[in-house]
mmCIF file of C-alpha atoms and ligand atoms in Angstrom:
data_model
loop_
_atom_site.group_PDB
_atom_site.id
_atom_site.type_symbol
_atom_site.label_atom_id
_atom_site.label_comp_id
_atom_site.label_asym_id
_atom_site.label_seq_id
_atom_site.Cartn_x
_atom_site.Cartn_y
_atom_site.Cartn_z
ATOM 1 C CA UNK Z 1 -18.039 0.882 -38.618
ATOM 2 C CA UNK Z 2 -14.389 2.172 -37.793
ATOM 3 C CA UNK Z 3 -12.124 -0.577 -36.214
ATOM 4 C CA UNK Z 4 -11.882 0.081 -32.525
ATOM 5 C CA UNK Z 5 -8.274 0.724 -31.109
ATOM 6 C CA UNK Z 6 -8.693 -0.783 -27.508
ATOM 7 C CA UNK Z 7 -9.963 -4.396 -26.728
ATOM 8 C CA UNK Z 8 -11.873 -4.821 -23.326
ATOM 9 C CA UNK Z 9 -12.425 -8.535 -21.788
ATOM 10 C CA UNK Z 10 -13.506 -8.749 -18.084
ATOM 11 C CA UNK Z 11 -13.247 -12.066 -16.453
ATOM 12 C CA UNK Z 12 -13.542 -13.100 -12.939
ATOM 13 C CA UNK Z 13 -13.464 -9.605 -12.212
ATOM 14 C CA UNK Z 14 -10.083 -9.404 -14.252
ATOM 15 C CA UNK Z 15 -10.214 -6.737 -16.508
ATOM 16 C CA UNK Z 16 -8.305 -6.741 -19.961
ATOM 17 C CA UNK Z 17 -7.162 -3.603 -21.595
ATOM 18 C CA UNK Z 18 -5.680 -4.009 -24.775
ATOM 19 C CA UNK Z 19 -3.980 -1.357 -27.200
ATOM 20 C CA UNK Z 20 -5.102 -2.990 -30.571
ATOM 21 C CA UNK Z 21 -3.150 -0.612 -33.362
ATOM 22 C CA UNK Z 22 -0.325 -3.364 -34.294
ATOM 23 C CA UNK Z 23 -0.164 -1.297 -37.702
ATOM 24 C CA UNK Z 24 0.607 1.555 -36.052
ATOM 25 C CA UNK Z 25 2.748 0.064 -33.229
ATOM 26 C CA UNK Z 26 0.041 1.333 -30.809
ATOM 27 C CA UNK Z 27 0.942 4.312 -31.520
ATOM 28 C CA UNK Z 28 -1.228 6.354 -29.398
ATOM 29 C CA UNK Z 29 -4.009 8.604 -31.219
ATOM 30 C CA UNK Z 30 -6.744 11.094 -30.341
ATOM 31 C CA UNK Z 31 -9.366 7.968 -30.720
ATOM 32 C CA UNK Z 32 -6.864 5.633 -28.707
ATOM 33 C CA UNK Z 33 -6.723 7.781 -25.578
ATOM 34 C CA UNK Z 34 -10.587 8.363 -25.905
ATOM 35 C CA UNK Z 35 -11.176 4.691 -25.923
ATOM 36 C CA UNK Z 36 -8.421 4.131 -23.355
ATOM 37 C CA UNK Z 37 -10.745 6.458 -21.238
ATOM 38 C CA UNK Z 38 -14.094 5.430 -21.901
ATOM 39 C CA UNK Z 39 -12.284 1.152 -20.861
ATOM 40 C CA UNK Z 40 -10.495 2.359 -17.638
ATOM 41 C CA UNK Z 41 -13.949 3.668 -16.456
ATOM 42 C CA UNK Z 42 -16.120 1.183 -17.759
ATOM 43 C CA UNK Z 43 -13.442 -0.876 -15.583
ATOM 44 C CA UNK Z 44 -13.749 1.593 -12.434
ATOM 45 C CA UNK Z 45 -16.908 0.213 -12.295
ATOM 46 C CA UNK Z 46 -16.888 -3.621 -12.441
ATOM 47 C CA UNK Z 47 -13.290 -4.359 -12.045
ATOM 48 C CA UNK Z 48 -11.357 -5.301 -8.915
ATOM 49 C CA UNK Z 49 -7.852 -5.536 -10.939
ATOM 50 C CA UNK Z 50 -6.892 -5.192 -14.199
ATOM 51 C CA UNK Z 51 -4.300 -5.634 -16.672
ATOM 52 C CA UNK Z 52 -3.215 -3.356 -19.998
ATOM 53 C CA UNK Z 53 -1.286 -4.864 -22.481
ATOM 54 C CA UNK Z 54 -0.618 -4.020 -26.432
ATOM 55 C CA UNK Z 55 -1.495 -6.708 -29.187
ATOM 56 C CA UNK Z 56 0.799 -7.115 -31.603
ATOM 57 C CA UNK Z 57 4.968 -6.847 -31.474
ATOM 58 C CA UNK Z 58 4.970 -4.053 -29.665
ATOM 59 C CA UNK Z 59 3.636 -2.742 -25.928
ATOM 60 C CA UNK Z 60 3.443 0.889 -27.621
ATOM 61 C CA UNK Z 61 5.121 3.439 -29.909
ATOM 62 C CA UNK Z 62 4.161 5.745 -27.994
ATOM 63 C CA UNK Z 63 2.355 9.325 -29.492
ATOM 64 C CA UNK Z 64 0.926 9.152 -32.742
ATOM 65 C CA UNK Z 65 3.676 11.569 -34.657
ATOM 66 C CA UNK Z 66 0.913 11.755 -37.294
ATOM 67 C CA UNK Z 67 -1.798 13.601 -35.515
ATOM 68 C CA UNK Z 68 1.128 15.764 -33.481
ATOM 69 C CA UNK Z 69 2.744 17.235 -36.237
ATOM 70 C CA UNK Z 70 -0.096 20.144 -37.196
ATOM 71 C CA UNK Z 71 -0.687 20.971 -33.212
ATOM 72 C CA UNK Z 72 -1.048 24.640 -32.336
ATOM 73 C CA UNK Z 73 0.726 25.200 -28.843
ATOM 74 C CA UNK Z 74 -3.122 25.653 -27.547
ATOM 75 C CA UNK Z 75 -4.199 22.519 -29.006
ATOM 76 C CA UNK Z 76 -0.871 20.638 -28.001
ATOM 77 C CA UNK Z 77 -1.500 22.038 -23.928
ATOM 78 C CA UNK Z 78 -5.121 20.260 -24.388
ATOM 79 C CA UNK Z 79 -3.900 17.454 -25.546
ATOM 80 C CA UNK Z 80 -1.329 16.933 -22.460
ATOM 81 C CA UNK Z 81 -3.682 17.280 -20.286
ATOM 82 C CA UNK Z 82 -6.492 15.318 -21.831
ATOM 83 C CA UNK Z 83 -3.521 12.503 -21.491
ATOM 84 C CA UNK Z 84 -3.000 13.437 -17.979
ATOM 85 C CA UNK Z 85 -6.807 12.711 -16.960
ATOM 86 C CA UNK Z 86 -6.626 9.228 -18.134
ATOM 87 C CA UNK Z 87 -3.140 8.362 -16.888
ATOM 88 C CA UNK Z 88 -4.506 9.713 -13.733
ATOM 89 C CA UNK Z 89 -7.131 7.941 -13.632
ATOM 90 C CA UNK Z 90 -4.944 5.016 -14.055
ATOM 91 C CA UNK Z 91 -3.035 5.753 -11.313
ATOM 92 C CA UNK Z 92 -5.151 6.956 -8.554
ATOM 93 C CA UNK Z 93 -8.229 5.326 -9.913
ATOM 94 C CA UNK Z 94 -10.381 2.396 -7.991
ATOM 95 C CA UNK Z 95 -8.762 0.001 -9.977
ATOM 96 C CA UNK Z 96 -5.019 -1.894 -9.637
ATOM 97 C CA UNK Z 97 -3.495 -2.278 -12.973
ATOM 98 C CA UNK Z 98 -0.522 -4.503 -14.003
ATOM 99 C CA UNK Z 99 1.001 -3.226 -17.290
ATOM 100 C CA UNK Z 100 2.406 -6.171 -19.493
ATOM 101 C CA UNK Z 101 5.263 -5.121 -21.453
ATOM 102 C CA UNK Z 102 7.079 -6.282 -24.864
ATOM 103 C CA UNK Z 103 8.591 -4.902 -27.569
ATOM 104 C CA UNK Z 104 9.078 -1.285 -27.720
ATOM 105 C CA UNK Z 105 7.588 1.010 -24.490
ATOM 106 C CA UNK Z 106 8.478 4.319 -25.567
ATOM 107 C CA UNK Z 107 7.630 7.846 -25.380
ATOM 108 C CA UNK Z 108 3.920 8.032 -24.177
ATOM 109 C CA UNK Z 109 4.010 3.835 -24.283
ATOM 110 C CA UNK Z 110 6.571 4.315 -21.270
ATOM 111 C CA UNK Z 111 4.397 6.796 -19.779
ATOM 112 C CA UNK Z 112 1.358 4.672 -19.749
ATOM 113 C CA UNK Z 113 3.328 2.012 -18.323
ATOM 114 C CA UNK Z 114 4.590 4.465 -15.355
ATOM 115 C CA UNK Z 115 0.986 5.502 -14.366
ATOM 116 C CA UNK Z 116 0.153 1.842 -14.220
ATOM 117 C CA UNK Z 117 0.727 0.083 -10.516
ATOM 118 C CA UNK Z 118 3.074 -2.767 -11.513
ATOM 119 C CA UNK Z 119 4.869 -3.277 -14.294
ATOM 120 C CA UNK Z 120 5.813 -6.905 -15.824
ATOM 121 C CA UNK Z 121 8.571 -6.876 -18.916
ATOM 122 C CA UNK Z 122 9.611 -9.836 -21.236
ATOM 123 C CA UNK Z 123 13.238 -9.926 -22.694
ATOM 124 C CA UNK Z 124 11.881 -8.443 -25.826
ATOM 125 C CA UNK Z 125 11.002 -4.996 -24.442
ATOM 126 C CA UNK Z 126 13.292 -1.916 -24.778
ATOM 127 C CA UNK Z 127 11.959 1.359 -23.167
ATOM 128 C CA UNK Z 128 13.164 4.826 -24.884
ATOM 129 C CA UNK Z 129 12.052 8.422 -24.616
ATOM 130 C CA UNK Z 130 12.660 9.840 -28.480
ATOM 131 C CA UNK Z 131 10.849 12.401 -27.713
ATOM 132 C CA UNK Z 132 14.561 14.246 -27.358
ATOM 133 C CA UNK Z 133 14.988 13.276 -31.015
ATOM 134 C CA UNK Z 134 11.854 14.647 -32.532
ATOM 135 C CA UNK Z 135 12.219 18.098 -30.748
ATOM 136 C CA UNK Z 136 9.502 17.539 -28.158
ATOM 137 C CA UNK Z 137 8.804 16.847 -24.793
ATOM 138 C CA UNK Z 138 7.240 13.805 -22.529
ATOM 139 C CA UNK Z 139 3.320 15.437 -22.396
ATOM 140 C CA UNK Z 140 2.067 12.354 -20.481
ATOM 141 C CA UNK Z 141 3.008 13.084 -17.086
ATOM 142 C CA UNK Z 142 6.180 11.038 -17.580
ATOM 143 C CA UNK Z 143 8.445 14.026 -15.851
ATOM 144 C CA UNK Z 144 6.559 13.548 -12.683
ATOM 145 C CA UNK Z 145 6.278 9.590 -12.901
ATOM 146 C CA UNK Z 146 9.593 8.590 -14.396
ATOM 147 C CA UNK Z 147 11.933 10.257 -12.121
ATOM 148 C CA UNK Z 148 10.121 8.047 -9.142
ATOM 149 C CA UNK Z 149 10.405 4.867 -10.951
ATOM 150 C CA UNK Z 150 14.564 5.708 -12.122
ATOM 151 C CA UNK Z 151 15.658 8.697 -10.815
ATOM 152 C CA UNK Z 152 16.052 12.340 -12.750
ATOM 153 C CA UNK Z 153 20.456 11.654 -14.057
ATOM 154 C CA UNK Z 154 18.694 8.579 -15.976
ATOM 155 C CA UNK Z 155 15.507 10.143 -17.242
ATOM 156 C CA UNK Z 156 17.817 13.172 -18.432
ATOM 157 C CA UNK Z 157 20.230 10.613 -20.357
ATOM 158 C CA UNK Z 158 17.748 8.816 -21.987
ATOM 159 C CA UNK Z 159 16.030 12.469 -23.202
ATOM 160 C CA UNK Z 160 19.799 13.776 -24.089
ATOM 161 C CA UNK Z 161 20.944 11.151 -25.926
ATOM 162 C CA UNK Z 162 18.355 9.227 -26.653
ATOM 163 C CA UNK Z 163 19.445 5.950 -25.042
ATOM 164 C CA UNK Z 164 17.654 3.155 -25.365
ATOM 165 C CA UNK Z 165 17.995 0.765 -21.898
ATOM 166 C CA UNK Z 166 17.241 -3.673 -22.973
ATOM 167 C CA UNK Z 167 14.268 -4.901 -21.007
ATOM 168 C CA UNK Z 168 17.080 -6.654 -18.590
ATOM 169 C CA UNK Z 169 19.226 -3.648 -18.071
ATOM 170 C CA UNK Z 170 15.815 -1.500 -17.638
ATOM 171 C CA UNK Z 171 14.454 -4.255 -15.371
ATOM 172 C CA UNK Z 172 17.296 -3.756 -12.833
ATOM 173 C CA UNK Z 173 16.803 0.121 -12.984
ATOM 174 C CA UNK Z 174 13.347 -0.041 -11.824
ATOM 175 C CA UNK Z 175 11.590 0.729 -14.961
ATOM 176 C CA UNK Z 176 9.510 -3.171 -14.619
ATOM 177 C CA UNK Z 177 9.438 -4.887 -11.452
ATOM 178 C CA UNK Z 178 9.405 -8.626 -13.120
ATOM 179 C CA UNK Z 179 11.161 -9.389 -15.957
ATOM 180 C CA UNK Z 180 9.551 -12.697 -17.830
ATOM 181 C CA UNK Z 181 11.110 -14.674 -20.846
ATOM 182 C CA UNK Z 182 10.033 -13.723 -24.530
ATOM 183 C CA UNK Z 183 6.224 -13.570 -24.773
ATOM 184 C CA UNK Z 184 5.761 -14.304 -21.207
ATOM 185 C CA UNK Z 185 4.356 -11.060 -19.793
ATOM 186 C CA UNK Z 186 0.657 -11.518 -20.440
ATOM 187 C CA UNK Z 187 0.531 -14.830 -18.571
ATOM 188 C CA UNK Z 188 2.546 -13.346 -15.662
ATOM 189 C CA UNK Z 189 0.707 -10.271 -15.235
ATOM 190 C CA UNK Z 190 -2.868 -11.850 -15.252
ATOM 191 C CA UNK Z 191 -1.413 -13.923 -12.846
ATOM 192 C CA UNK Z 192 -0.580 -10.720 -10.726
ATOM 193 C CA UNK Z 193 -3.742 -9.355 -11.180
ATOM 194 C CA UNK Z 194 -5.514 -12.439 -10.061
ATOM 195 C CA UNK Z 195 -3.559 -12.191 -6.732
ATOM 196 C CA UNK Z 196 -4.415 -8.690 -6.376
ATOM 197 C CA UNK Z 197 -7.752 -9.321 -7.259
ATOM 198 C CA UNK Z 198 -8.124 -11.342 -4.134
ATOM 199 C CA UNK Z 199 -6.841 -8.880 -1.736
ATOM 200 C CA UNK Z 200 -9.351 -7.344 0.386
ATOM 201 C CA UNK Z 201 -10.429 -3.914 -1.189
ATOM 202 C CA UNK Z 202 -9.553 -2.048 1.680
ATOM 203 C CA UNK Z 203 -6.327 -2.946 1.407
ATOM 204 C CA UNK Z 204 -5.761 -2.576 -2.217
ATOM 205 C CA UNK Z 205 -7.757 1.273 -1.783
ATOM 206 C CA UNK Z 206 -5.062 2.365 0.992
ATOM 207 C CA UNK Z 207 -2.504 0.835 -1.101
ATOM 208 C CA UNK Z 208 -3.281 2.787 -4.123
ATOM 209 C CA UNK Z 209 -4.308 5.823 -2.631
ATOM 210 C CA UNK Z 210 -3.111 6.419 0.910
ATOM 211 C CA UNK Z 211 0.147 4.890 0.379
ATOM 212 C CA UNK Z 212 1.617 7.344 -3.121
ATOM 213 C CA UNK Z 213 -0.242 10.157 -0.900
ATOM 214 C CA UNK Z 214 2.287 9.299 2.376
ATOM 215 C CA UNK Z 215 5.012 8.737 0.443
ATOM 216 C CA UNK Z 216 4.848 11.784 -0.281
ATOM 217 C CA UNK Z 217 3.982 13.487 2.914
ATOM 218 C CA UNK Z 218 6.110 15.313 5.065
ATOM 219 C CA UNK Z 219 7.526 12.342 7.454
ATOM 220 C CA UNK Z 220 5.374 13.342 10.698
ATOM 221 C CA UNK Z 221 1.406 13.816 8.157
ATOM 222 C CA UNK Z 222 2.542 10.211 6.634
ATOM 223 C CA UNK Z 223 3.155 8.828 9.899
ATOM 224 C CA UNK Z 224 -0.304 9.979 11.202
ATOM 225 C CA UNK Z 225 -2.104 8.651 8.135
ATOM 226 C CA UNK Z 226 -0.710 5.994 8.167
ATOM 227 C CA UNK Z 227 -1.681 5.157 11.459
ATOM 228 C CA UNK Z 228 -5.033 6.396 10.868
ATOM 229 C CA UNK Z 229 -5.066 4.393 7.249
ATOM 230 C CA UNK Z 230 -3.963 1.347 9.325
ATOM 231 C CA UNK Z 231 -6.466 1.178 11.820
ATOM 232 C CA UNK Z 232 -9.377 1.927 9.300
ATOM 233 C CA UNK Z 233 -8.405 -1.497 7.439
ATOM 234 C CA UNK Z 234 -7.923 -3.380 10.528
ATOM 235 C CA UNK Z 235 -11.200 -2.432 11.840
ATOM 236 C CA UNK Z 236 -13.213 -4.166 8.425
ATOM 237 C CA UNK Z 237 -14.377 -7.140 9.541
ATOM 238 C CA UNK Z 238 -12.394 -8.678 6.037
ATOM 239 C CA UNK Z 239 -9.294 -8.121 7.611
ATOM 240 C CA UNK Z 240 -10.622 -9.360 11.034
ATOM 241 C CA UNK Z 241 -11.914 -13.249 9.473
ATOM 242 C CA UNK Z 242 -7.927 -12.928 7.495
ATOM 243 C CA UNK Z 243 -6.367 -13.039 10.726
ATOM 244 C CA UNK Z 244 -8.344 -15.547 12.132
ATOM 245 C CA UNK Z 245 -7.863 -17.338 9.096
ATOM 246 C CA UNK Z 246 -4.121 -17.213 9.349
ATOM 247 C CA UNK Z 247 -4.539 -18.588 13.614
ATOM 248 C CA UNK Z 248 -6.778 -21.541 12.898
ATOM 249 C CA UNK Z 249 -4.501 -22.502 10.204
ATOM 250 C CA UNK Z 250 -6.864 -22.061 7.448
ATOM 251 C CA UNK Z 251 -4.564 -20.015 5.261
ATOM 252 C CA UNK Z 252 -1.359 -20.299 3.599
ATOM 253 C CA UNK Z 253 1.878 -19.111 5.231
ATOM 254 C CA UNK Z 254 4.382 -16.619 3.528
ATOM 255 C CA UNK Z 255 6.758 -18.681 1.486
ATOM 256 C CA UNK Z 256 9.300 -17.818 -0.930
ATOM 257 C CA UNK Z 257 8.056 -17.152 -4.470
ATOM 258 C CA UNK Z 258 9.572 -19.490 -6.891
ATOM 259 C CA UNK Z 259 10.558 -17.103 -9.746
HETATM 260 C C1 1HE A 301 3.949 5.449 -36.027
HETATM 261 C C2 1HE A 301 4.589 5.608 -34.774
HETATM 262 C C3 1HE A 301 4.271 6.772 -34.009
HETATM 263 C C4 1HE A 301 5.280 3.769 -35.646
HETATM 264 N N1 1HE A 301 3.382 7.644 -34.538
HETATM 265 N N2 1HE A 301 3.083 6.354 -36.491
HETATM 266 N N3 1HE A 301 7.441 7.752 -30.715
HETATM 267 C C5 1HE A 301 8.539 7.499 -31.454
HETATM 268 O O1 1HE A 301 9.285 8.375 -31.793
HETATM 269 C C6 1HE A 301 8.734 6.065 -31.850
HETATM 270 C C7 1HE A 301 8.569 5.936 -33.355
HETATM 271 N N4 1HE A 301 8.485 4.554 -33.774
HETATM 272 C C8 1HE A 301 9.562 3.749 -33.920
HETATM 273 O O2 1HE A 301 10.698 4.088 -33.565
HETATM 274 C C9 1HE A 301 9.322 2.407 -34.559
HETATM 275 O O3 1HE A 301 8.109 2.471 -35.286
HETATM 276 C C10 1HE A 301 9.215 1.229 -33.539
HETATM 277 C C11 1HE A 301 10.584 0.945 -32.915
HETATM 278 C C12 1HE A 301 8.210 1.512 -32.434
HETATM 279 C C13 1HE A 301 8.718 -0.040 -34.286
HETATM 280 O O4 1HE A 301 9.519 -0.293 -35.417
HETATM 281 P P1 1HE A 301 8.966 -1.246 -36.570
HETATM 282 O O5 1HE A 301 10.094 -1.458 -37.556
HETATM 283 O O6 1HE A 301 8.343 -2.448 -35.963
HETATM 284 O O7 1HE A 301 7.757 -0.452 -37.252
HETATM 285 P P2 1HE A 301 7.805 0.768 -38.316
HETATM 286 O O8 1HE A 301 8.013 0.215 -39.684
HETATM 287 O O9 1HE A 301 8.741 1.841 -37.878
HETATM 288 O O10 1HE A 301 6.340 1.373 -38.178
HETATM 289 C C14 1HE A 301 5.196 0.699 -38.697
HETATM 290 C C15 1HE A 301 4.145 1.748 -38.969
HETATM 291 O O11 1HE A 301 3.784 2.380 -37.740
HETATM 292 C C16 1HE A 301 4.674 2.882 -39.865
HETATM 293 O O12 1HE A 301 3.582 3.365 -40.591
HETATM 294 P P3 1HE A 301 3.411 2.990 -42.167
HETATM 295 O O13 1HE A 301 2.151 3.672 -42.563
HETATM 296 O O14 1HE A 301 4.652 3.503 -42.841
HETATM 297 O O15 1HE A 301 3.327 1.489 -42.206
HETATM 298 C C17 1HE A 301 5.101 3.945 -38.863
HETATM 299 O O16 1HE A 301 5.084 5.258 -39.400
HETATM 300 C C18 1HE A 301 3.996 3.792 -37.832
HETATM 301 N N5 1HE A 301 4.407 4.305 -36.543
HETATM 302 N N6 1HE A 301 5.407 4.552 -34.578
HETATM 303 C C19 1HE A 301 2.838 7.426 -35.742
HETATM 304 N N7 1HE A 301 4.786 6.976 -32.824
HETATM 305 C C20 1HE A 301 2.067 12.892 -24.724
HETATM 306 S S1 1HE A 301 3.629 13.196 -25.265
HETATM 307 C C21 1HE A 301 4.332 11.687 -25.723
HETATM 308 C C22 1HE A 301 5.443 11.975 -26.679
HETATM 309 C C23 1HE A 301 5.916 10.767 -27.398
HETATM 310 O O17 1HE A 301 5.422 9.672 -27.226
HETATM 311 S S2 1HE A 301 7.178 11.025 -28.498
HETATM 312 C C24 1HE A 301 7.652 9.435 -29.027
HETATM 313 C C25 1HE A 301 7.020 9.066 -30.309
#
């Protein structure tokens, strides 16, 4: 039997998605997306967070090269697009992932780690977009994702000139939100995950798909929804036993995080 190419482990409702090509530098092939599809469904139904990760040195190397080169423009239109259903999926799924990042995140790596909700870097990572180098273009919904994560001037640099941005320097651009020492990423985003995991649904469904959806509104839609999003969630009797919770002092106050 063929080696699988993605590792699933669900715990306490945590859900583990791991690329598992180290030989290849999860480089992403035809059979890695299809697993990566069948997991993020499988997880769609039993998960309440999740986190996708790469074993090995490196997060991912993005495309397979191998499989790409042969690609009649037909082929290579279907193959963006079957990439685009599972990074959707991803994004505006049931399902809040945490991406956990090391090593090289390039090309379609860096694209699967924009479609993801969070994303958690260690000092080894370095994110890249060679796809400027090897004459092609970011199929993986990266032009509509990256630009809203770094802006358009740095996408365009790093497709010009290839430029290659350090996990800290990348951190501080907005392409991670937490940056972790050397082989801490794992640890930190299950630990993200586990938080999420206990949010009430409701408020982790209008925060993955009301909230991208108003962002994007025009100003006076994503005020209504908002208000309409808002007082759906408040009226779940979750969010009502929270509150009272928080006034009988049975709950834990905001504090400071300590990283
Ligand atoms: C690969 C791939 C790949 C490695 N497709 N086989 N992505 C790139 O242009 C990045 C290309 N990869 C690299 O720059 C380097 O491999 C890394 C910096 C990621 C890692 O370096 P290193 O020294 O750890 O590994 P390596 O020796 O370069 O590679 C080990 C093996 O993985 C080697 O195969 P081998 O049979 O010779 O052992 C490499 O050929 C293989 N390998 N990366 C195929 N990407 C939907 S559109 C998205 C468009 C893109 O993603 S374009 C960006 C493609």
């Amino acid at each position: 039997m063929a080696k699988s190419n993605v590792t699933y482990a669900l715990e306490g409702g945590i859900v583990l998605i791991g690329l598992d090509r180290a030989e290849k530098r999860n480089a992403i092939s035809d059979a890695v997306i299809e697993e990566l599809r069948s997991a993020i469904e499988r997880a769609g139904k039993e998960a309440r967070a999740g986190v996708i990760f790469g074993h090995g040195d490196h997060f991912s190397a993005g495309l397979d090269l191998a499989e790409h080169v042969e690609r009649t423009p037909f082929e290579g239109v279907q193959h963006s697009r079957k990439w685009h259903g599972v990074f959707d999926t991803i994004e505006r799924g049931p399902v809040p992932y945490v991406a956990a990042l090391h090593g090289a995140v390039v090309g379609g790596g860096l694209e699967l780690a924009a479609s993801t909700h969070i994303r958690v870097a260690d000092e080894s990572a370095f994110f890249a977009l060679p796809e400027g180098q090897r004459g092609i273009f970011v199929g993986g919904g990266g032009s509509v994702r990256l630009p809203r994560l770094i802006g358009v001037s740095r996408m365009t640099d790093m497709m010009l000139t290839g430029r290659v941005y350090s996990a800290t320097e990348g951190s501080s651009y907005g392409f991670a939100q937490y940056l972790v020492e050397p082989g801490g990423s794992l640890a930190k985003a299950l630990e993200l995950a586990e938080r999420i995991a206990a949010n009430a649904p409701l408020t982790n469904f209008a925060v993955l798909q009301a909230l991208p959806m108003i962002a994007e509104a025009n100003p006076q839609t994503g005020l209504l929804m908002e208000s309409l999003m808002a007082t759906v969630a408040q009226s779940d009797k979750e969010a009502k036993r929270r509150i009272r919770q928080f006034l009988e002092h049975k709950t834990a106050k905001v504090k400071p995080d300590k990283t």
